[in-house]
CSV table of C-alpha atoms and ligand atoms in Angstrom, one decimal:
chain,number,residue,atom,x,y,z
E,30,UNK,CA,-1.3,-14.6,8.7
E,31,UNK,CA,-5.0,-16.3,9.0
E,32,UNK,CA,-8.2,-14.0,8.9
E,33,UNK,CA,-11.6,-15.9,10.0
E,34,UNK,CA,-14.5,-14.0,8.9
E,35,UNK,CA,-17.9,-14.3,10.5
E,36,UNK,CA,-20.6,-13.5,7.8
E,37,UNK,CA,-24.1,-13.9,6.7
E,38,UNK,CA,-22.3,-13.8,3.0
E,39,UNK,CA,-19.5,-15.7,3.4
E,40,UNK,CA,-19.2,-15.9,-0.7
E,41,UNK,CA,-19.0,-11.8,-0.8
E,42,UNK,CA,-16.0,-12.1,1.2
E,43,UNK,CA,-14.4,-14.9,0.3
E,44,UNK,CA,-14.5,-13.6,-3.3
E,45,UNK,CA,-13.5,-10.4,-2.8
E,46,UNK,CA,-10.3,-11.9,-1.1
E,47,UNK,CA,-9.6,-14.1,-3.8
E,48,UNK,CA,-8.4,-11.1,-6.0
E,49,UNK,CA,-6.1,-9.5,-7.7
E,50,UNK,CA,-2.7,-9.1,-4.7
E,51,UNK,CA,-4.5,-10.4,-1.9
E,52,UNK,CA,-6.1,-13.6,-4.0
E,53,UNK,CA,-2.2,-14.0,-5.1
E,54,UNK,CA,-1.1,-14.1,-1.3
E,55,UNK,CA,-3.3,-16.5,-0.5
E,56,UNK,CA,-2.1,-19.1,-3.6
E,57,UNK,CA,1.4,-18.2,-1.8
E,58,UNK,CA,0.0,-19.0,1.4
E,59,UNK,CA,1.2,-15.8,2.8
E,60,UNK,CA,-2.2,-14.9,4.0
E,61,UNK,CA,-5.0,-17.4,4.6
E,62,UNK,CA,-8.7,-15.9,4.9
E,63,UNK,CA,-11.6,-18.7,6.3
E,64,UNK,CA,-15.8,-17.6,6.3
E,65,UNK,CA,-18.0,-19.0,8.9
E,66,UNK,CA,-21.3,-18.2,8.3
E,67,UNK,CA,-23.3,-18.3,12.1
E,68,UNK,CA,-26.5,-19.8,10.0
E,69,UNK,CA,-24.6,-22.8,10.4
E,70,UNK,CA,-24.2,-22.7,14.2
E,71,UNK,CA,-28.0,-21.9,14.7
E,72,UNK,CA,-29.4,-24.7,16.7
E,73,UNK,CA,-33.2,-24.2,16.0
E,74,UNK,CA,-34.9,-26.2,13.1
E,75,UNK,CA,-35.2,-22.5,11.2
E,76,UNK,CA,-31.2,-21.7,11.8
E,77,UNK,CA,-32.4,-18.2,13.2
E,78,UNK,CA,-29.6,-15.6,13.5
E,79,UNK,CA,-31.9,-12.7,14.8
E,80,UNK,CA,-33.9,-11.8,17.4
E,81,UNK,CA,-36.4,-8.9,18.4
E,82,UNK,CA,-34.4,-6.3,20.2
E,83,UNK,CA,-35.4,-5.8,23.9
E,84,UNK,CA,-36.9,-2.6,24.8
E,85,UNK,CA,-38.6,-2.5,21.6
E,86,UNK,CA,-38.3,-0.6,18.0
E,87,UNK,CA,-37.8,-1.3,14.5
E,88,UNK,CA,-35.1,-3.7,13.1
E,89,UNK,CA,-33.6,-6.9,14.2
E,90,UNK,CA,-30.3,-7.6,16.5
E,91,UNK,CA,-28.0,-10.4,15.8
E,92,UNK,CA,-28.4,-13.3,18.5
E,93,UNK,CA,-25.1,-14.0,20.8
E,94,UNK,CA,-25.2,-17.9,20.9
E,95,UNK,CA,-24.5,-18.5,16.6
E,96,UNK,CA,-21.7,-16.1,17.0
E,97,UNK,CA,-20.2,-16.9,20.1
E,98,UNK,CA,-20.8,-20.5,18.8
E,99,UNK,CA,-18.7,-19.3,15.5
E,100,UNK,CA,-16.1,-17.7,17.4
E,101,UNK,CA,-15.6,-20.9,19.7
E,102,UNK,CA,-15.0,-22.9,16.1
E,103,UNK,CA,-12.5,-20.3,15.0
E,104,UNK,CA,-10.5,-20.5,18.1
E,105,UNK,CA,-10.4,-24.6,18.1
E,106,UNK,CA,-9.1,-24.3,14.5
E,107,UNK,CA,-5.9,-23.1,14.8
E,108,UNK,CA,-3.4,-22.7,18.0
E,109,UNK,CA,-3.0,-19.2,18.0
E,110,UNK,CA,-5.0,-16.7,20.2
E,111,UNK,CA,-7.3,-14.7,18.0
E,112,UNK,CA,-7.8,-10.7,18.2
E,113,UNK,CA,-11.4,-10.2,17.5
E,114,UNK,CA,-12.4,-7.1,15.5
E,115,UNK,CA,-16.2,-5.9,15.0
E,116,UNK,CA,-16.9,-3.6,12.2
E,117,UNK,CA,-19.1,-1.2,12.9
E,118,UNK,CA,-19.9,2.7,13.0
E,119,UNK,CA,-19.3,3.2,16.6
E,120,UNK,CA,-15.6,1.3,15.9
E,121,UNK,CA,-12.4,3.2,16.3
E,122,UNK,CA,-11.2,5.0,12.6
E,123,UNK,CA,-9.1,2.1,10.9
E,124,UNK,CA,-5.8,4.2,9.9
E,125,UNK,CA,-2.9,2.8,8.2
E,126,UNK,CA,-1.0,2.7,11.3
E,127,UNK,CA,-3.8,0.6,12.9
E,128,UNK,CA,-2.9,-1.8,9.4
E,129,UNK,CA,0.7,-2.3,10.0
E,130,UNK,CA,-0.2,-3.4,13.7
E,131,UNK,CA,-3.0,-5.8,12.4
E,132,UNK,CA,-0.8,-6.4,9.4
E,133,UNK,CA,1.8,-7.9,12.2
E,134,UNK,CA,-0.5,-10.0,14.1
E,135,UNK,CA,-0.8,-14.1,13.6
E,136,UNK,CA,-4.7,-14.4,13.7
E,137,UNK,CA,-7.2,-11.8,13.6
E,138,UNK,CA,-11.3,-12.8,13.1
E,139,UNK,CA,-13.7,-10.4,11.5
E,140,UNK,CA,-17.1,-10.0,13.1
E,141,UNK,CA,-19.8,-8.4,10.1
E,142,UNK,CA,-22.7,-7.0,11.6
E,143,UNK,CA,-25.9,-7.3,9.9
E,144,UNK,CA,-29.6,-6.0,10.9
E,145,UNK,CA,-29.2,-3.4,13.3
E,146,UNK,CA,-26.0,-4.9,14.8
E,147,UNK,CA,-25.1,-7.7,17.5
E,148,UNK,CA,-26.3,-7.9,21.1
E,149,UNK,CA,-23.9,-5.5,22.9
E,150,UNK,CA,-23.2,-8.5,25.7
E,151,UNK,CA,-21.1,-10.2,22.5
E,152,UNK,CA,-19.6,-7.4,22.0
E,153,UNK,CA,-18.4,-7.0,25.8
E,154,UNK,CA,-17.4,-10.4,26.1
E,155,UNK,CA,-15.9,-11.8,23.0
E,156,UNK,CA,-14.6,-8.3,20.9
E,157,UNK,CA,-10.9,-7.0,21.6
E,158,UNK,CA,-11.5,-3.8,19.2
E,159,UNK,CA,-14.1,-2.7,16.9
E,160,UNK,CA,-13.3,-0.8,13.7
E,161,UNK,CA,-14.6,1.7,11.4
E,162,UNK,CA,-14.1,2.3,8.1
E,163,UNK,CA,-15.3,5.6,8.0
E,164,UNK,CA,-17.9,7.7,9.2
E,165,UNK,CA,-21.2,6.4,7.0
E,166,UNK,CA,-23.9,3.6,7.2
E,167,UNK,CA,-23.3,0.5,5.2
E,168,UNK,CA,-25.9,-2.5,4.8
E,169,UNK,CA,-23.1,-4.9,6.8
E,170,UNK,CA,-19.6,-4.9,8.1
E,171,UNK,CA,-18.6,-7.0,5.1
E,172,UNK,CA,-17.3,-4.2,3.0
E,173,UNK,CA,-15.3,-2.7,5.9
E,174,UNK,CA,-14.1,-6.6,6.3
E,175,UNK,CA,-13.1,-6.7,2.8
E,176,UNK,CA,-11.1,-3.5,3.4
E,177,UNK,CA,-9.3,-4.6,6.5
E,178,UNK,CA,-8.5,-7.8,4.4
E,179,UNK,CA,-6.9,-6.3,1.3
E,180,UNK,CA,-5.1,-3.6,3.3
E,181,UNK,CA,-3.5,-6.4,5.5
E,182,UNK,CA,-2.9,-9.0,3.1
E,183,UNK,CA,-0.8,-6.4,0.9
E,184,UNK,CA,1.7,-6.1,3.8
E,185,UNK,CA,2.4,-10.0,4.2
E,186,UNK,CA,5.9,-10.2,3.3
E,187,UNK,CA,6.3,-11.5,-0.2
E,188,UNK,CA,2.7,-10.2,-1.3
E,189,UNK,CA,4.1,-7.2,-3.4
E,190,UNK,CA,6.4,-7.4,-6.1
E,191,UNK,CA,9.5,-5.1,-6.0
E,192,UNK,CA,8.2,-2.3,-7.8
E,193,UNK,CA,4.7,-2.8,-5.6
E,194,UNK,CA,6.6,-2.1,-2.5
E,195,UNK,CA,8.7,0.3,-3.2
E,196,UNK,CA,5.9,2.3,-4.7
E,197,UNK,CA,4.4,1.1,-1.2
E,198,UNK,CA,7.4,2.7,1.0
E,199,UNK,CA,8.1,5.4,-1.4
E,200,UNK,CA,4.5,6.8,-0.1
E,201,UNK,CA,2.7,4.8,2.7
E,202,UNK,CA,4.7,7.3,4.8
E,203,UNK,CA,2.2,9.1,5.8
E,204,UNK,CA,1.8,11.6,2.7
E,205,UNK,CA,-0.4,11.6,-0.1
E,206,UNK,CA,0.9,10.1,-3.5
E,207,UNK,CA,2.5,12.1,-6.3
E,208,UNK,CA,0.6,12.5,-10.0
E,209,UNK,CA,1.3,9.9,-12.0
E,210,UNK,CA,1.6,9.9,-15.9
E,211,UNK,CA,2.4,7.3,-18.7
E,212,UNK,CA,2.1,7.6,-22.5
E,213,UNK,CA,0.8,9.1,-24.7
E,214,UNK,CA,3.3,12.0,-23.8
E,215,UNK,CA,1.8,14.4,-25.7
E,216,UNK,CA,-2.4,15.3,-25.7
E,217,UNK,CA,-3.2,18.0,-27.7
E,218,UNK,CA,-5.8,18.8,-25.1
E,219,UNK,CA,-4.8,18.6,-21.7
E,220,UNK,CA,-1.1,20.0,-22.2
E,221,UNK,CA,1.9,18.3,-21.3
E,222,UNK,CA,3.3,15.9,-19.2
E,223,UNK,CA,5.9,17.4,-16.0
E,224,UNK,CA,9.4,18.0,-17.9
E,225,UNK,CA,11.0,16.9,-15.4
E,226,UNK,CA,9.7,13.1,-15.9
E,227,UNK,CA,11.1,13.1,-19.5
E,228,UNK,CA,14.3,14.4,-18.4
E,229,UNK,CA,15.8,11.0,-17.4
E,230,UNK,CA,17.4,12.9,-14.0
E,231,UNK,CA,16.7,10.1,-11.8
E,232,UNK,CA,17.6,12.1,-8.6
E,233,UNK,CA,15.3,15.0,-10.2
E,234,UNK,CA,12.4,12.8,-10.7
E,235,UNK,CA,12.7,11.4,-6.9
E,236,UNK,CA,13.1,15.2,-5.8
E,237,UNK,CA,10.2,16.1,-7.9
E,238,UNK,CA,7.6,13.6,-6.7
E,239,UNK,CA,8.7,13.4,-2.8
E,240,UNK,CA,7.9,17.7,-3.6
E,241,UNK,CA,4.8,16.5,-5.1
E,242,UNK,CA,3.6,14.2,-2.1
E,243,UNK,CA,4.3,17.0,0.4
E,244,UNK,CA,2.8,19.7,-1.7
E,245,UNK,CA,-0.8,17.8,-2.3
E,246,UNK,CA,-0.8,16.6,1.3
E,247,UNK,CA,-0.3,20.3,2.4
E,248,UNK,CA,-3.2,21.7,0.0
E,249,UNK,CA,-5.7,18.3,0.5
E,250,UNK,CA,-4.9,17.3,3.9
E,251,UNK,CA,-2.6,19.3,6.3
E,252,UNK,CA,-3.8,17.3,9.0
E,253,UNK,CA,-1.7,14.3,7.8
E,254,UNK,CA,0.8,16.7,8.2
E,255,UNK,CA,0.4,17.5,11.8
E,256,UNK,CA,0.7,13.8,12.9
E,257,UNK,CA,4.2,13.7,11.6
E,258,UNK,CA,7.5,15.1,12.0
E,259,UNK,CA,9.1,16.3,8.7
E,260,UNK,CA,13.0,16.0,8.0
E,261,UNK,CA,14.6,19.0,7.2
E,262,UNK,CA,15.2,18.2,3.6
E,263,UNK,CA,10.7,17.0,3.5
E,264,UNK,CA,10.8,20.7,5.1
E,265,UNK,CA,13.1,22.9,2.4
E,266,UNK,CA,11.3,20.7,-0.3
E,267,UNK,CA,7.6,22.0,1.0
E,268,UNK,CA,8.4,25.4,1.8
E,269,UNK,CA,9.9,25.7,-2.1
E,270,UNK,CA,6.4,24.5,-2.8
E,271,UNK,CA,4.3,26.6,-1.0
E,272,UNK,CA,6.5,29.5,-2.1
E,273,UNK,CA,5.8,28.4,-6.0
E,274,UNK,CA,1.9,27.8,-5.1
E,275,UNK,CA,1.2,31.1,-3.6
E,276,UNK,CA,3.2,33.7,-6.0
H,322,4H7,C1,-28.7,1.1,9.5
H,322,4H7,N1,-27.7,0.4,10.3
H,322,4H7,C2,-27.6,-1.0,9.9
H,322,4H7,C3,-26.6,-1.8,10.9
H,322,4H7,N2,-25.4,-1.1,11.0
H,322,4H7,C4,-24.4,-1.7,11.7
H,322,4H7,C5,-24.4,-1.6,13.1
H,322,4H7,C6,-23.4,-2.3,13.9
H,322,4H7,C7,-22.5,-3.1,13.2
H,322,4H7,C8,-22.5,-3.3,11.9
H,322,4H7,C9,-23.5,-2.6,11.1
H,322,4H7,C10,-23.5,-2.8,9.6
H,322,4H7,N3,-23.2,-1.5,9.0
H,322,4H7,C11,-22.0,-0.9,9.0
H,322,4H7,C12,-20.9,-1.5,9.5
H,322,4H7,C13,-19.7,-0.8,9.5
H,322,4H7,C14,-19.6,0.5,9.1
H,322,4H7,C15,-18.3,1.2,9.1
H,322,4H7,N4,-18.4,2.6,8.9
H,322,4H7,O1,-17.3,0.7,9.2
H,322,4H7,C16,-20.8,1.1,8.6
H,322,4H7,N5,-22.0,0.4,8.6
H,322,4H7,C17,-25.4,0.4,11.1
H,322,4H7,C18,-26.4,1.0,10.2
């Protein structure tokens, strides 16, 4: 998959991406991310990328012609057609069901805002879909880019290791994840670890942390828990915890 990035700070990006999974699917060439800053397609002697906004008021808007000259540049760089994604406040929530469709796409290009945002007629004409990342004001769309990029580039095929994915499938269901504990078993302190872990009852263990997921979706975020159907087994093992929460 190939992500193009339009950004007034290319290097934030292109750093962020070069880490830790997602850096690692790019060495595999699994996942490919390019920056194209639209300083560079400015055609005026002071490579301006902002102009007064009509009608007045503070702040600055984005000018169409660098971007749209960006976007062009993307599009002749590769075959495939591109879906073109602005981040910004007034996007659509990204969900991780809005990831796996991304996550399944050949090209997608990243549009960062800056100032007070690009001239809407950019948006009309050259944006499929603009995203949020959630409901609060950032300085650029860079950050909700860099989200967008990680999320994605952890579902190329290949990109996690076994244990990675199966952690991945175990959970990215649509619940919450389970506690999670390592050694030192024992800490005077903060009491013990769940027996049930130590036990070495492998089909106890899974029981225990898929009762775990649906127990701390159901007391942090029952709404997760309206948007999907539970099995009847997912239904017995939450109804056993809510019966042990509320005695
Ligand atoms: C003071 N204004 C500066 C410009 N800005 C703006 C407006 C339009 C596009 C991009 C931006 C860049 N900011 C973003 C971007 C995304 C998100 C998100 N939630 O995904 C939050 N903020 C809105 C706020």
């Amino acid at each position: 998959m190939r992500i193009d990035v339009v950004s007034l700070f290319p290097d934030f990006v292109r750093q962020s991406a070069a880490i830790g999974v997602v850096g690692r699917a790019q060495q595999r060439e699994l996942l490919q991310v390019e920056t194209w800053n639209p300083r560079d397609f400015a055609t005026d002697n002071y490579r301006t990328v902002d102009g007064r906004p009509f009608g007045g008021g503070p702040g600055m808007v984005m000018l169409i012609d660098p971007l749209r000259a960006a976007l062009a540049a993307i599009r002749e760089a590769a075959p495939e057609p591109v879906h073109v994604i602005y981040l910004s406040p007034q996007g659509a929530r990204l969900t991780q069901k809005k990831v796996e469709a991304l996550a399944g796409m050949p090209r997608i290009a990243l549009i960062c805002g800056r100032y007070e945002g690009v001239d809407e007629r950019l948006i009309e004409h050259e944006v499929d879909e603009e995203l949020s990342i959630g409901d609060y004001v950032l300085s650029g769309g860079e950050l909700g880019a860099a989200v967008i990029i990680d999320a994605v580039g952890r579902l190329q095929e290949g990109a996690l290791n076994d244990a990675q994915s199966a952690q991945q499938d175990s959970f990215s269901d649509g619940l919450l994840d389970c506690p999670h504990y390592t050694r030192p078993v024992h800490h005077d302190v903060w009491g013990g670890v769940p027996e049930v872990l130590l036990s070495g009852d492998h089909a106890a263990i899974r029981r225990w942390r898929r009762k775990q997921s649906l127990g701390r979706t159901w007391l942090r975020r029952p709404d997760l828990l309206t948007q999907r159907a539970l099995d009847d087994e997912s239904r017995a093992l939450l109804d056993e915890f809510r019966r042990e929460y509320t005695r």
